[in-house]
mmCIF file of C-alpha atoms in Angstrom:
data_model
loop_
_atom_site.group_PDB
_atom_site.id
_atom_site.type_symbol
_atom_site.label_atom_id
_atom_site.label_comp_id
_atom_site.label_asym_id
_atom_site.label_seq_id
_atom_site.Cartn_x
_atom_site.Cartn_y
_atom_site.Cartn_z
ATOM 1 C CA UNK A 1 -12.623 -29.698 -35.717
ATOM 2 C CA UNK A 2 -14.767 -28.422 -33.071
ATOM 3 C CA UNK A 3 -13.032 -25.308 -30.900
ATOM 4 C CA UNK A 4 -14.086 -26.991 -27.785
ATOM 5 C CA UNK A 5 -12.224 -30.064 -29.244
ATOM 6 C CA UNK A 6 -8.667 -28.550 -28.533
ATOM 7 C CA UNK A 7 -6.839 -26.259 -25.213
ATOM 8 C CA UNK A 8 -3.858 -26.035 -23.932
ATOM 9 C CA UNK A 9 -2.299 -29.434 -23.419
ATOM 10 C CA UNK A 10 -0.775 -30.080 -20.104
ATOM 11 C CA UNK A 11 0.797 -33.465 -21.907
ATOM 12 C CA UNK A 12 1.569 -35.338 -24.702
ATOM 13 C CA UNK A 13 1.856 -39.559 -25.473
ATOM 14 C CA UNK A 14 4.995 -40.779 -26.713
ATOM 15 C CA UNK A 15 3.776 -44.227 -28.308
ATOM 16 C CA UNK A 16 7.109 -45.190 -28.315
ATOM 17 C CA UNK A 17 9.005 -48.066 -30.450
ATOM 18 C CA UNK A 18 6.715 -50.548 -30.344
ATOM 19 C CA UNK A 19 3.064 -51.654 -28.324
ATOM 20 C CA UNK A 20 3.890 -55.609 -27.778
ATOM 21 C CA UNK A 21 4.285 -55.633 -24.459
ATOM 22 C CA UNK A 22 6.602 -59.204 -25.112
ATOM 23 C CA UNK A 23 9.302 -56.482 -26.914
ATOM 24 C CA UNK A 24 9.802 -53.610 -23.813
ATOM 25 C CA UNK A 25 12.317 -55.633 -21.386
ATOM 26 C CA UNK A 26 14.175 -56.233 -25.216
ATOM 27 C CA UNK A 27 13.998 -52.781 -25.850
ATOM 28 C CA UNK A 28 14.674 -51.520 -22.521
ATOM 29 C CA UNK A 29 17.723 -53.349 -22.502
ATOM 30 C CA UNK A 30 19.345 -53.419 -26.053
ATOM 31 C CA UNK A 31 18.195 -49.138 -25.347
ATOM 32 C CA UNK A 32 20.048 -48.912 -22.102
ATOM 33 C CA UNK A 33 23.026 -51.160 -23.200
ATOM 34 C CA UNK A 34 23.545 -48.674 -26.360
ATOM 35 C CA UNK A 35 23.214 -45.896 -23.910
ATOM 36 C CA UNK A 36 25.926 -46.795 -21.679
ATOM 37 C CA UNK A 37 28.497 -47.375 -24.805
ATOM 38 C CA UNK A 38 28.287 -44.132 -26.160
ATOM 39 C CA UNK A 39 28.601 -42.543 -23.096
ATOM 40 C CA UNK A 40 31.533 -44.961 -22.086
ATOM 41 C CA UNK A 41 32.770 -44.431 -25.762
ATOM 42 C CA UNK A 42 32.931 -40.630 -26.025
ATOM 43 C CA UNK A 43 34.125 -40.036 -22.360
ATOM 44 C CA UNK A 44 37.261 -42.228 -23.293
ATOM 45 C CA UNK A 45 37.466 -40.604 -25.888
ATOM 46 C CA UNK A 46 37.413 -36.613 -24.414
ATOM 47 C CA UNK A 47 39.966 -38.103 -21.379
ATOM 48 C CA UNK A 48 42.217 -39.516 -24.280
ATOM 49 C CA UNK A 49 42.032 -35.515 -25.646
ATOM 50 C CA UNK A 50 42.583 -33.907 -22.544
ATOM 51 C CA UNK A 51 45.324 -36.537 -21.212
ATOM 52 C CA UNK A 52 47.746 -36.309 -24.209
ATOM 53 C CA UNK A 53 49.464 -32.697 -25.146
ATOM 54 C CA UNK A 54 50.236 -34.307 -28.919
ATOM 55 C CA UNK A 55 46.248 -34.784 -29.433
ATOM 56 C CA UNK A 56 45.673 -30.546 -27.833
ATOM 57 C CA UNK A 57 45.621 -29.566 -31.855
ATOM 58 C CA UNK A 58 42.902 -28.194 -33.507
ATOM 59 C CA UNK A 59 41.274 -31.611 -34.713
ATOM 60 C CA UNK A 60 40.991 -33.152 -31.609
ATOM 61 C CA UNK A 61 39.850 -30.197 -29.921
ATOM 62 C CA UNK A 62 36.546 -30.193 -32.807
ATOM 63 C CA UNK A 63 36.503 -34.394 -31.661
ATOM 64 C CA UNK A 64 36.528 -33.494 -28.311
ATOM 65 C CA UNK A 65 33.541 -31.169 -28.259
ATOM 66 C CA UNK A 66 31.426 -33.704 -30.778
ATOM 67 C CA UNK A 67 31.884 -36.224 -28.435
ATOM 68 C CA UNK A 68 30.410 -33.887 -25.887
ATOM 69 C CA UNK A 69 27.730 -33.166 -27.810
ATOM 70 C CA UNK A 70 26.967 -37.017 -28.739
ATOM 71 C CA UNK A 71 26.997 -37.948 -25.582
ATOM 72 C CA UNK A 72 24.518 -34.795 -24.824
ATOM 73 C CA UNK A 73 22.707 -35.469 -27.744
ATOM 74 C CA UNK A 74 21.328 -39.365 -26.494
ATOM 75 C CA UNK A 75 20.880 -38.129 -23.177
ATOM 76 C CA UNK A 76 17.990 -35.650 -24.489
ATOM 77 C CA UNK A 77 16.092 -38.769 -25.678
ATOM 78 C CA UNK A 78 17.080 -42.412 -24.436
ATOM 79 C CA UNK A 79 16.959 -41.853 -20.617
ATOM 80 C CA UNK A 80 13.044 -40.847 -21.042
ATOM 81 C CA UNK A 81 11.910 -43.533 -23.329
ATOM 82 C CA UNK A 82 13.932 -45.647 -20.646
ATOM 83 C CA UNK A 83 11.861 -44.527 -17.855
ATOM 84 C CA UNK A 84 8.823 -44.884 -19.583
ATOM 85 C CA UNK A 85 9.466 -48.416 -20.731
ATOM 86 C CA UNK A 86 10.669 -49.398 -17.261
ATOM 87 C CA UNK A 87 7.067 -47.331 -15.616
ATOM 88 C CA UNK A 88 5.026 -48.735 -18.623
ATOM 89 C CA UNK A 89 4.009 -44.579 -19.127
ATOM 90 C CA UNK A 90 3.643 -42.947 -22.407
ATOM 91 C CA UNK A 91 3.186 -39.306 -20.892
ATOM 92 C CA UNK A 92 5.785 -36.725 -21.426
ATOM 93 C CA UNK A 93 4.484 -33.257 -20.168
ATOM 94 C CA UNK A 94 4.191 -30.429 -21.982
ATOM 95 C CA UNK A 95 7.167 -28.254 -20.750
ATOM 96 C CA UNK A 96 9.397 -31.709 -20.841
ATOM 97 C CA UNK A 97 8.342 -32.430 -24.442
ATOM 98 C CA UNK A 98 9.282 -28.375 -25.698
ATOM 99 C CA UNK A 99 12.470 -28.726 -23.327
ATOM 100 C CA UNK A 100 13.187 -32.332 -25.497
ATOM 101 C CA UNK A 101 12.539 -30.317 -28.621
ATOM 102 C CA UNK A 102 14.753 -27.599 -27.844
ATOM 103 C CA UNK A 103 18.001 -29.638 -26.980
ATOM 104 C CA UNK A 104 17.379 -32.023 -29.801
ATOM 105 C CA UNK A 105 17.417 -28.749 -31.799
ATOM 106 C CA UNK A 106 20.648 -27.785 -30.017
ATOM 107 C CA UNK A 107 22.756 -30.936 -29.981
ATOM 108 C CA UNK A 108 21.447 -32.588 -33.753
ATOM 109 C CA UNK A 109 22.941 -28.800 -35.018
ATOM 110 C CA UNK A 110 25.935 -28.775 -33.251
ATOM 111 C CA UNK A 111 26.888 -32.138 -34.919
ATOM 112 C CA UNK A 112 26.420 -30.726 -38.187
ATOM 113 C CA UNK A 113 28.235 -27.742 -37.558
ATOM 114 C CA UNK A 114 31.425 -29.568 -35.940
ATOM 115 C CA UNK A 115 31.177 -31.929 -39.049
ATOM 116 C CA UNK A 116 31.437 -28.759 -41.163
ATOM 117 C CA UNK A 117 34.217 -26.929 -39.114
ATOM 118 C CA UNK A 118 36.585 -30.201 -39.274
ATOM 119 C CA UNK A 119 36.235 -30.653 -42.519
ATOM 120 C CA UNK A 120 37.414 -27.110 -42.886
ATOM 121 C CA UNK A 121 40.288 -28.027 -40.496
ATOM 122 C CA UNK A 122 41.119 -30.652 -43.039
ATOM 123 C CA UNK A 123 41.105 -28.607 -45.823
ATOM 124 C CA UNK A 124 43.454 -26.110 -44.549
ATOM 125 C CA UNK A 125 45.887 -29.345 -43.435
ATOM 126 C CA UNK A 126 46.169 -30.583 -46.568
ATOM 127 C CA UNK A 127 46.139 -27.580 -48.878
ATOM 128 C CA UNK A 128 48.272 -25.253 -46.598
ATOM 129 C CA UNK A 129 49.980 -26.943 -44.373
ATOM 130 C CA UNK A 130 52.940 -24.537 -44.088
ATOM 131 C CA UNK A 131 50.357 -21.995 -42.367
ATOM 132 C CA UNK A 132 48.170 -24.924 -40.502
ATOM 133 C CA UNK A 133 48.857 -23.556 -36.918
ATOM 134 C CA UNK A 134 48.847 -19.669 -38.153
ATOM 135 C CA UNK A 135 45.354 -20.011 -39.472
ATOM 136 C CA UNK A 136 43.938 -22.479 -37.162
ATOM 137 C CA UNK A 137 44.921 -21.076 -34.096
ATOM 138 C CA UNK A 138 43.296 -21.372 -30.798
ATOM 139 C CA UNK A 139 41.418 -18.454 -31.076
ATOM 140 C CA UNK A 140 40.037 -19.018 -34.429
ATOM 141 C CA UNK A 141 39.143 -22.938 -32.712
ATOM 142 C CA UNK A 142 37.190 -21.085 -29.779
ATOM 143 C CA UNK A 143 35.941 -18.487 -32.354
ATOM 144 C CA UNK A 144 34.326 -20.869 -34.604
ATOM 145 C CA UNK A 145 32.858 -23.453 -32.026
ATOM 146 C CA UNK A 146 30.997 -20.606 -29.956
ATOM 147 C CA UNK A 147 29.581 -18.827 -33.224
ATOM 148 C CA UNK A 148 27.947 -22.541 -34.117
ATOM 149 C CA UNK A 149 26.884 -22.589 -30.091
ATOM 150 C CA UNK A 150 25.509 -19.209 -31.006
ATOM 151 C CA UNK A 151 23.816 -19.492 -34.253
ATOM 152 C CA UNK A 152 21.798 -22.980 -33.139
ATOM 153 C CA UNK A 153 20.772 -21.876 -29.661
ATOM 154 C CA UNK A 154 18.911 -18.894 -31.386
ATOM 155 C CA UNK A 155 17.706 -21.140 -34.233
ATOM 156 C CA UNK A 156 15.979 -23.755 -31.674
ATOM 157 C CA UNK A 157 14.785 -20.832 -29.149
ATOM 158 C CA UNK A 158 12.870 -19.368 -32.087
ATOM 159 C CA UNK A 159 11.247 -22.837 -32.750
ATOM 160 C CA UNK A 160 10.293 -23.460 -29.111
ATOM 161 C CA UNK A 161 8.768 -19.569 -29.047
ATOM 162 C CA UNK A 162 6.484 -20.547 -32.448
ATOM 163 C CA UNK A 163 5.586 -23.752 -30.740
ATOM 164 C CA UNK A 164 4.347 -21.714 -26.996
ATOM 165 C CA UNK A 165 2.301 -20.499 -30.022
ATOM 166 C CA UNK A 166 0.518 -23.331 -31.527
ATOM 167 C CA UNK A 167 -2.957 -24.971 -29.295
ATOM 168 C CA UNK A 168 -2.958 -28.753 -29.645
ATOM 169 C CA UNK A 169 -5.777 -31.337 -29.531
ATOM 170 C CA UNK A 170 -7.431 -33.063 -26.203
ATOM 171 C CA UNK A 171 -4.560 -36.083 -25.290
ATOM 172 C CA UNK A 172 -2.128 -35.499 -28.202
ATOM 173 C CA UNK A 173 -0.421 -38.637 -29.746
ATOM 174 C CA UNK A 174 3.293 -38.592 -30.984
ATOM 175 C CA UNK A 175 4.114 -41.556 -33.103
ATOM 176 C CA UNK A 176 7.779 -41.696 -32.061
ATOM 177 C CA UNK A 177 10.061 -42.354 -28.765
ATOM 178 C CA UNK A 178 10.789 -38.469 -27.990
ATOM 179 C CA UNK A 179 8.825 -35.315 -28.922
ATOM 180 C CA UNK A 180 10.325 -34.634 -32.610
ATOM 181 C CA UNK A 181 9.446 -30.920 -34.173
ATOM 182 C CA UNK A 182 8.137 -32.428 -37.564
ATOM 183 C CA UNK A 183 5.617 -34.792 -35.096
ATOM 184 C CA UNK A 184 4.304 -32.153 -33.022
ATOM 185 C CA UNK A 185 3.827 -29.593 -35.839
ATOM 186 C CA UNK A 186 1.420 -32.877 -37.470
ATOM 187 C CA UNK A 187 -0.945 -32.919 -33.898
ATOM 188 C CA UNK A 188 -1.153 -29.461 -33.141
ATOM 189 C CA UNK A 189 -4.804 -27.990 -34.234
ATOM 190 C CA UNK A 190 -4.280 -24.232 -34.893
ATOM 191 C CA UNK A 191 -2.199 -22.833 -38.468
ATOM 192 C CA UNK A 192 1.229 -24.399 -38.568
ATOM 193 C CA UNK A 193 2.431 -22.175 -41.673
ATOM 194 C CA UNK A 194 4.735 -20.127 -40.169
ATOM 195 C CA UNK A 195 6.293 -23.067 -38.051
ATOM 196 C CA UNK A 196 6.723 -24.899 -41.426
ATOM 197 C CA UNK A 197 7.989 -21.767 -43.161
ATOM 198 C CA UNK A 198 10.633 -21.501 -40.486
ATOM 199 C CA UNK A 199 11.464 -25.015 -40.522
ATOM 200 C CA UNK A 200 12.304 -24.512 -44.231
ATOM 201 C CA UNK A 201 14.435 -22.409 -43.417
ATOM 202 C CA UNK A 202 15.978 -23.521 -40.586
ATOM 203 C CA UNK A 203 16.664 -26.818 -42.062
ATOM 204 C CA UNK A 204 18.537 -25.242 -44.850
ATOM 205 C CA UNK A 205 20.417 -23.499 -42.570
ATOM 206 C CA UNK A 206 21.465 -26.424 -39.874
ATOM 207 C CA UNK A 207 21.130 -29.213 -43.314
ATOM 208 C CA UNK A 208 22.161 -27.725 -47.077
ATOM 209 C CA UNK A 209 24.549 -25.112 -46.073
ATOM 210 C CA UNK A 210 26.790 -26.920 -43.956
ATOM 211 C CA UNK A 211 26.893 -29.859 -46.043
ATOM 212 C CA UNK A 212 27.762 -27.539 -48.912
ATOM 213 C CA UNK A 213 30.804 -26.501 -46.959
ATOM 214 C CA UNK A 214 31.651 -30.044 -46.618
ATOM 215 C CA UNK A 215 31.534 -30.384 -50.189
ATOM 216 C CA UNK A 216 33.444 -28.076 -50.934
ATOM 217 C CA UNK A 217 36.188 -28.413 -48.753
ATOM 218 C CA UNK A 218 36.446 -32.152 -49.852
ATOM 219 C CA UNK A 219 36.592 -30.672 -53.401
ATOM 220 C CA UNK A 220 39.262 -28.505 -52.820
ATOM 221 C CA UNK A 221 41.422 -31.356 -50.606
ATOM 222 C CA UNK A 222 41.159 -33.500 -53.569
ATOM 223 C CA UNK A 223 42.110 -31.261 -56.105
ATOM 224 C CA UNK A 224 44.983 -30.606 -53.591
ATOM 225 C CA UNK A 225 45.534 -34.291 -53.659
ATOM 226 C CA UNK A 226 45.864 -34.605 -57.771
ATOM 227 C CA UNK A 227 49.014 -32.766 -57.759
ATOM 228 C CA UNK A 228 51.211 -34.828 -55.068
ATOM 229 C CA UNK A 229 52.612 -37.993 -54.628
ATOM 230 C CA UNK A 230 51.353 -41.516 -54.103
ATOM 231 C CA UNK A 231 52.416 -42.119 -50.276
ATOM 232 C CA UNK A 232 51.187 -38.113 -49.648
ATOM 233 C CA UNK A 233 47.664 -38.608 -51.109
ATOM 234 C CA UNK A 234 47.532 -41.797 -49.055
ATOM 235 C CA UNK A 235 48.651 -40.177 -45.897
ATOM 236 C CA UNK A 236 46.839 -36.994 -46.215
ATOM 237 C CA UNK A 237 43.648 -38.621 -47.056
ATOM 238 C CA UNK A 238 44.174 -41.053 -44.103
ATOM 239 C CA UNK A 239 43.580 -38.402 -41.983
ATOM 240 C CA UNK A 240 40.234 -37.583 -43.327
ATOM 241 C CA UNK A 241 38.321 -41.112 -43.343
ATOM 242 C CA UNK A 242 37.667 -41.228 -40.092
ATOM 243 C CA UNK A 243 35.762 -37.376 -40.341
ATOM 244 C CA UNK A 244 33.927 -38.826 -43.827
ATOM 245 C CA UNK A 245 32.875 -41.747 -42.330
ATOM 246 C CA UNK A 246 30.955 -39.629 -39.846
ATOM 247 C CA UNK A 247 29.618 -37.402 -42.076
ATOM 248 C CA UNK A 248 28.382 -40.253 -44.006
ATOM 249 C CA UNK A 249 26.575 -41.359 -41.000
ATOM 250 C CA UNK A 250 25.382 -38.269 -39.705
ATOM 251 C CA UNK A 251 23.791 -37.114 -43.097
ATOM 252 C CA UNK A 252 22.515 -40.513 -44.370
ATOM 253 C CA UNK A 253 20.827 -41.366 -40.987
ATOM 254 C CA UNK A 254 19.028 -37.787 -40.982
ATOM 255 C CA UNK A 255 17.997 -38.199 -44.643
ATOM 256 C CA UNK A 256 16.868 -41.602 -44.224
ATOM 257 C CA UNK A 257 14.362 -39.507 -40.784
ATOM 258 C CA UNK A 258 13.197 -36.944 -42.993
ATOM 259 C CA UNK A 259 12.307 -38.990 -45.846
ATOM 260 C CA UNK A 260 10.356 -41.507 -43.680
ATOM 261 C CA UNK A 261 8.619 -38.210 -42.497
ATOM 262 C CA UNK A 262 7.699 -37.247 -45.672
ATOM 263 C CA UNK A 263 5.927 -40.528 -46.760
ATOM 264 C CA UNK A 264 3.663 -42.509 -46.021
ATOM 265 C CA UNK A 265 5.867 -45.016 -43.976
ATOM 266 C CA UNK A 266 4.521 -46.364 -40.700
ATOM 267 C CA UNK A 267 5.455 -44.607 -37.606
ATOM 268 C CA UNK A 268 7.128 -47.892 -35.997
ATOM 269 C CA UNK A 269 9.749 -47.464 -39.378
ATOM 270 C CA UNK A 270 9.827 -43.698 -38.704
ATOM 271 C CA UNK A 271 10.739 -44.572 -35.119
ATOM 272 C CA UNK A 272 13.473 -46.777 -36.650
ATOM 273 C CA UNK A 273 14.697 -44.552 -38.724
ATOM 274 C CA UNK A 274 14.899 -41.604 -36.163
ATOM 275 C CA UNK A 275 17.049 -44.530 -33.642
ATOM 276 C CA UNK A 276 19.710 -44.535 -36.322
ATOM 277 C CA UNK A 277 19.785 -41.071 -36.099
ATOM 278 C CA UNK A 278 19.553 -40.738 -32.465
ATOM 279 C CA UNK A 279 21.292 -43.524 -30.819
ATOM 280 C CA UNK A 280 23.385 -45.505 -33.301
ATOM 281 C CA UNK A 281 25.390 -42.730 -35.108
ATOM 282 C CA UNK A 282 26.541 -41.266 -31.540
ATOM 283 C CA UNK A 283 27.440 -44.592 -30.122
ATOM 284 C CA UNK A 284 29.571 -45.299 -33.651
ATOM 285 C CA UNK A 285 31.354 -41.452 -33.470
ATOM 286 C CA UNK A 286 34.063 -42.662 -30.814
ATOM 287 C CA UNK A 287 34.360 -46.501 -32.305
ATOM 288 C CA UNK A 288 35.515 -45.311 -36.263
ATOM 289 C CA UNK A 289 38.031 -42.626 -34.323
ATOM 290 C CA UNK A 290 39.194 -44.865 -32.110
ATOM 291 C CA UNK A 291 40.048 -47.621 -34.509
ATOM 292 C CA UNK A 292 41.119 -45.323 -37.065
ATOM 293 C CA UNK A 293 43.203 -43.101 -35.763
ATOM 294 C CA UNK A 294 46.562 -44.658 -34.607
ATOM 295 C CA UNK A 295 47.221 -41.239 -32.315
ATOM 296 C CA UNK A 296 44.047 -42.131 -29.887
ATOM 297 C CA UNK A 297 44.504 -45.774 -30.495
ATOM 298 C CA UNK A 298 48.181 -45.228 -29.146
ATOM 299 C CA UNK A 299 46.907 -42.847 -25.857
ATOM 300 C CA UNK A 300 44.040 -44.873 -25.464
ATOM 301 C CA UNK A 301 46.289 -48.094 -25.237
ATOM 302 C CA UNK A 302 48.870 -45.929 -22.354
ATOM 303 C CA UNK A 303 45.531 -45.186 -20.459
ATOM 304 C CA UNK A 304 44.309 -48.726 -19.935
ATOM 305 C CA UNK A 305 47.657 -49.996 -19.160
#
């Protein structure tokens, strides 16, 4: 490509979910109704937290800060794609697509991380539960959530200072609903290599290592589980399906993005893909704890009435 072809871009296009103009008032609504849910969802679900002193332990104080972050998390990306559906606009500028980048970056980590940390919690409530509040004490709670604040807002502000690097082409299309990192690394006309390398590695960092944790805490709360009773395997372990089936949704709908970005799918299945990942997981968080866990069921239930 030409060098007068390509300059600094003052904007991007976000094609969005889909071009039939018939689909947008479906979109903008079923988008906006899903919206509205998770943010209803998690806020009950942080006032449940705060408004009962038998929920103040360690796990709901993790629960408390994902739902936080989920409901941070949609609000990087649905609220745009609603106001362009609504203005019939594709542009995003420049600074707002980097900005969308970075707090994707931010919030998509922190869910991993607080994923990794409660299973941890788990692990040390089922295989020593004699020195449960000892070991996870507040400080160790506050300890561990601001080193995974601390670890992805570096990771993401690195990204963000390799893309301030990278020139882009005249009008730049994104085939997606928000500015992802893999989708703007594909349009941008100058050497990508070191934004890929980094990517590599940040990916194994925010992806493989905490799901290894995971792993291996659920390893070690099952061997745990082999050597007590029936009714104490089924209680203990009642206390971790609610955290498994979020982990199953977390890391199935982000394997399900990256391998639609890795092949030659369509971008409108890419786009679907990325929604699961984006919008439906974080709207689900608060439903499988609510109806899960008899403790916010029960405070939940004293709220309303």
């Amino acid at each position: 490509m030409g060098a007068g072809n390509y300059t600094t871009v003052s904007q991007f296009l976000l094609l969005g979910l889909s071009d039939d103009p018939e689909l947008q008032p479906l979109l903008f609504g079923v988008l906006l109704s899903m919206y509205l849910v998770t943010v209803l969802g998690n806020l009950l679900i942080i006032l449940a937290i705060s408004s009962d002193s038998h929920l103040h332990t360690p796990m709901y104080f993790f629960l408390a800060n994902m739902s936080f972050v989920d409901i941070c998390f949609i609000s990087t990306t649905v609220p745009k794609t609603l106001v362009n559906i609504q203005a019939q606009s594709k542009d995003i500028s420049y600074i707002g697509c980097l900005t969308q980048v970075y707090f994707f970056m931010i919030f998509a980590g922190m869910d991993g991380f607080l994923l990794t940390v409660m299973a941890y919690d788990r692990f040390v409530a089922i295989c020593h539960p004699l020195h449960y509040m000892v070991i996870m004490n507040p400080r160790l709670c506050g300890l561990l959530t601001l080193m995974c604040w601390f670890i992805i807002f570096w990771v993401a502000l690195i990204h963000i200072l390799l893309l301030r690097q990278l020139t882009f082409c005249i009008g730049p299309e994104i085939p997606h609903f928000f500015c992802e990192l893999f989708q703007i690394l594909k349009v941008a006309c100058s050497d990508t290599l070191i934004n890929n390398i980094f990517l590599f590695v940040s990916t194994a960092l925010l992806g493989v290592f905490p799901l290894t944790g995971i792993i291996f805490s659920y390893s070690r709360i099952v061997s745990s589980l082999m050597r007590i009773s029936a009714m104490g395997k089924y209680k203990a372990f009642s206390t971790c399906g609610s955290h498994l089936s979020m982990v199953s949704l977390y890391y199935g709908a982000s394997l399900g993005v990256y391998l639609s970005s890795d092949t030659t799918l369509s971008s409108q299945r890419s786009s679907i893909a990325s929604l699961m990942y984006t919008v439906v997981t974080p709207m689900l968080n608060p439903f499988i704890y609510s109806l899960r866990n008899k403790d916010v069921k029960g405070t939940l239930g004293r709220l309303f009435s």
